[in-house]
Short mmCIF file of C-alpha atoms in Angstrom, two decimals:
data_model
loop_
_atom_site.label_atom_id
_atom_site.label_comp_id
_atom_site.label_asym_id
_atom_site.label_seq_id
_atom_site.Cartn_x
_atom_site.Cartn_y
_atom_site.Cartn_z
CA MET M 1 142.24 -88.46 203.72
CA GLU M 2 139.30 -89.92 205.65
CA SER M 3 140.16 -91.35 209.05
CA GLU M 4 138.47 -93.95 211.23
CA SER M 5 136.90 -91.15 213.28
CA GLY M 6 134.98 -89.68 210.34
CA GLU M 7 137.30 -86.74 209.82
CA VAL M 8 139.21 -85.47 206.84
CA THR M 9 142.71 -84.05 207.22
CA ILE M 10 143.42 -81.10 204.95
CA PRO M 11 147.06 -80.50 204.02
CA VAL M 12 147.91 -76.81 204.27
CA GLU M 13 151.08 -75.41 202.76
CA GLU M 14 153.38 -73.66 205.23
CA SER M 15 151.18 -74.66 208.16
CA THR M 16 152.47 -75.31 211.66
CA GLY M 17 150.04 -78.18 212.11
CA GLU M 18 147.23 -80.05 210.46
CA ILE M 19 143.58 -79.22 209.99
CA LYS M 20 140.89 -81.85 210.51
CA ILE M 21 137.26 -81.36 209.56
CA ALA M 22 134.68 -83.81 210.89
CA ASN M 23 132.41 -85.35 208.26
CA ASP M 24 129.44 -84.07 210.28
CA VAL M 25 130.69 -80.53 209.71
CA VAL M 26 130.71 -81.07 205.94
CA ALA M 27 127.21 -82.58 206.18
CA THR M 28 125.97 -79.61 208.22
CA ILE M 29 127.37 -77.16 205.66
CA ALA M 30 125.53 -79.09 202.93
CA ALA M 31 122.31 -79.16 204.96
CA LEU M 32 122.37 -75.42 205.64
CA ALA M 33 123.07 -74.60 201.99
CA ALA M 34 120.21 -76.86 200.89
CA THR M 35 117.64 -75.58 203.38
CA GLU M 36 118.46 -71.95 202.55
CA THR M 37 117.43 -72.60 198.94
CA LYS M 38 114.04 -71.21 197.95
CA GLY M 39 111.62 -74.07 197.31
CA VAL M 40 113.14 -76.49 199.83
CA ALA M 41 110.73 -77.09 202.73
CA TYR M 42 113.14 -79.17 204.81
CA LEU M 43 115.46 -82.16 204.65
CA SER M 44 114.05 -85.65 204.90
CA GLY M 45 115.62 -88.18 207.24
CA SER M 46 112.92 -90.36 208.71
CA LEU M 47 109.25 -89.90 209.52
CA THR M 48 110.10 -88.93 213.11
CA HIS M 49 112.78 -86.54 211.92
CA ASP M 50 110.43 -85.00 209.36
CA VAL M 51 107.94 -84.12 212.11
CA ILE M 52 110.69 -82.69 214.35
CA ALA M 53 112.32 -80.82 211.45
CA LYS M 54 109.22 -78.73 210.93
CA HIS M 55 109.52 -77.42 214.49
CA SER M 56 113.24 -77.47 215.27
CA SER M 57 116.62 -76.60 213.84
CA LYS M 58 118.50 -79.30 215.77
CA ASN M 59 120.48 -82.04 214.05
CA LEU M 60 120.64 -80.23 210.74
CA SER M 61 122.58 -82.91 208.91
CA LYS M 62 119.76 -85.50 208.94
CA GLY M 63 118.88 -86.30 205.37
CA VAL M 64 122.48 -85.67 204.26
CA MET M 65 125.12 -88.33 203.66
CA VAL M 66 128.70 -87.31 202.94
CA THR M 67 131.49 -89.53 201.62
CA VAL M 68 135.01 -88.11 201.72
CA GLU M 69 137.88 -89.72 199.81
CA GLY M 70 141.07 -87.71 199.94
CA LYS M 71 140.07 -84.16 199.06
CA ASN M 72 136.97 -85.27 197.13
CA VAL M 73 133.47 -85.15 198.59
CA SER M 74 130.32 -86.89 197.40
CA VAL M 75 127.04 -85.64 198.88
CA GLN M 76 123.61 -87.29 198.95
CA ILE M 77 120.65 -85.20 200.11
CA SER M 78 117.04 -86.23 200.66
CA LEU M 79 114.64 -83.30 200.81
CA ILE M 80 111.03 -82.20 200.81
CA ILE M 81 110.14 -79.57 198.21
CA GLU M 82 107.48 -76.86 198.54
CA TYR M 83 104.29 -77.47 196.56
CA GLY M 84 104.16 -75.48 193.32
CA CYS M 85 107.93 -75.21 192.88
CA SER M 86 109.75 -76.58 189.85
CA VAL M 87 111.63 -79.70 190.91
CA PRO M 88 114.37 -79.36 188.23
CA VAL M 89 114.95 -75.68 189.04
CA VAL M 90 115.05 -76.14 192.83
CA THR M 91 117.27 -79.23 192.75
CA ALA M 92 119.74 -77.61 190.33
CA LYS M 93 119.97 -74.60 192.66
CA VAL M 94 120.50 -76.91 195.66
CA GLN M 95 123.32 -78.68 193.82
CA GLU M 96 125.00 -75.36 192.99
CA ARG M 97 124.65 -73.97 196.53
CA VAL M 98 125.85 -77.15 198.27
CA LYS M 99 128.88 -77.48 195.99
CA SER M 100 129.81 -73.82 196.40
CA ALA M 101 129.36 -73.78 200.19
CA ILE M 102 131.44 -76.90 200.82
CA GLU M 103 134.23 -75.88 198.46
CA ASN M 104 134.42 -72.31 199.77
CA MET M 105 134.30 -73.25 203.45
CA THR M 106 136.53 -76.35 203.45
CA GLY M 107 138.74 -76.28 200.36
CA LEU M 108 137.53 -79.78 199.48
CA GLU M 109 136.34 -80.59 195.94
CA VAL M 110 132.72 -81.69 195.56
CA THR M 111 132.56 -84.36 192.86
CA GLU M 112 128.79 -84.91 192.98
CA VAL M 113 125.62 -83.82 194.74
CA LYS M 114 122.87 -86.43 194.41
CA ILE M 115 119.38 -85.32 195.39
CA THR M 116 116.32 -87.38 196.22
CA VAL M 117 113.04 -85.49 196.36
CA ALA M 118 111.27 -87.51 199.04
CA GLY M 119 108.05 -85.53 199.17
CA VAL M 120 106.08 -82.33 198.69
CA ASN M 121 105.16 -79.94 201.50
CA MET M 122 101.58 -78.77 201.12
#
């Protein structure tokens, strides 16, 4: 369940405590999975972020919005695609990788991965 602090508590059977995962962690997992996909230049947050993103790996979750309800996660990603790459192929691969990474690393269920292609990297 999502808390006021932007965390999700994951019930674990036979656990001696509870596990909380910050929403930023889920967003970072999504960002890494997306940027590791061939054809993705970088994530798109804002113009300033886009310039910084080309030269830095800090604040990886910019361009990613995560909504957690119970054990369900909805992800929205804005990205810049490499020139010459097939948009449908790259975005389908991003959706697969993001879903797989979040589910494998957190145990949460990804219900949707919405992608906005915000530009083309020349």
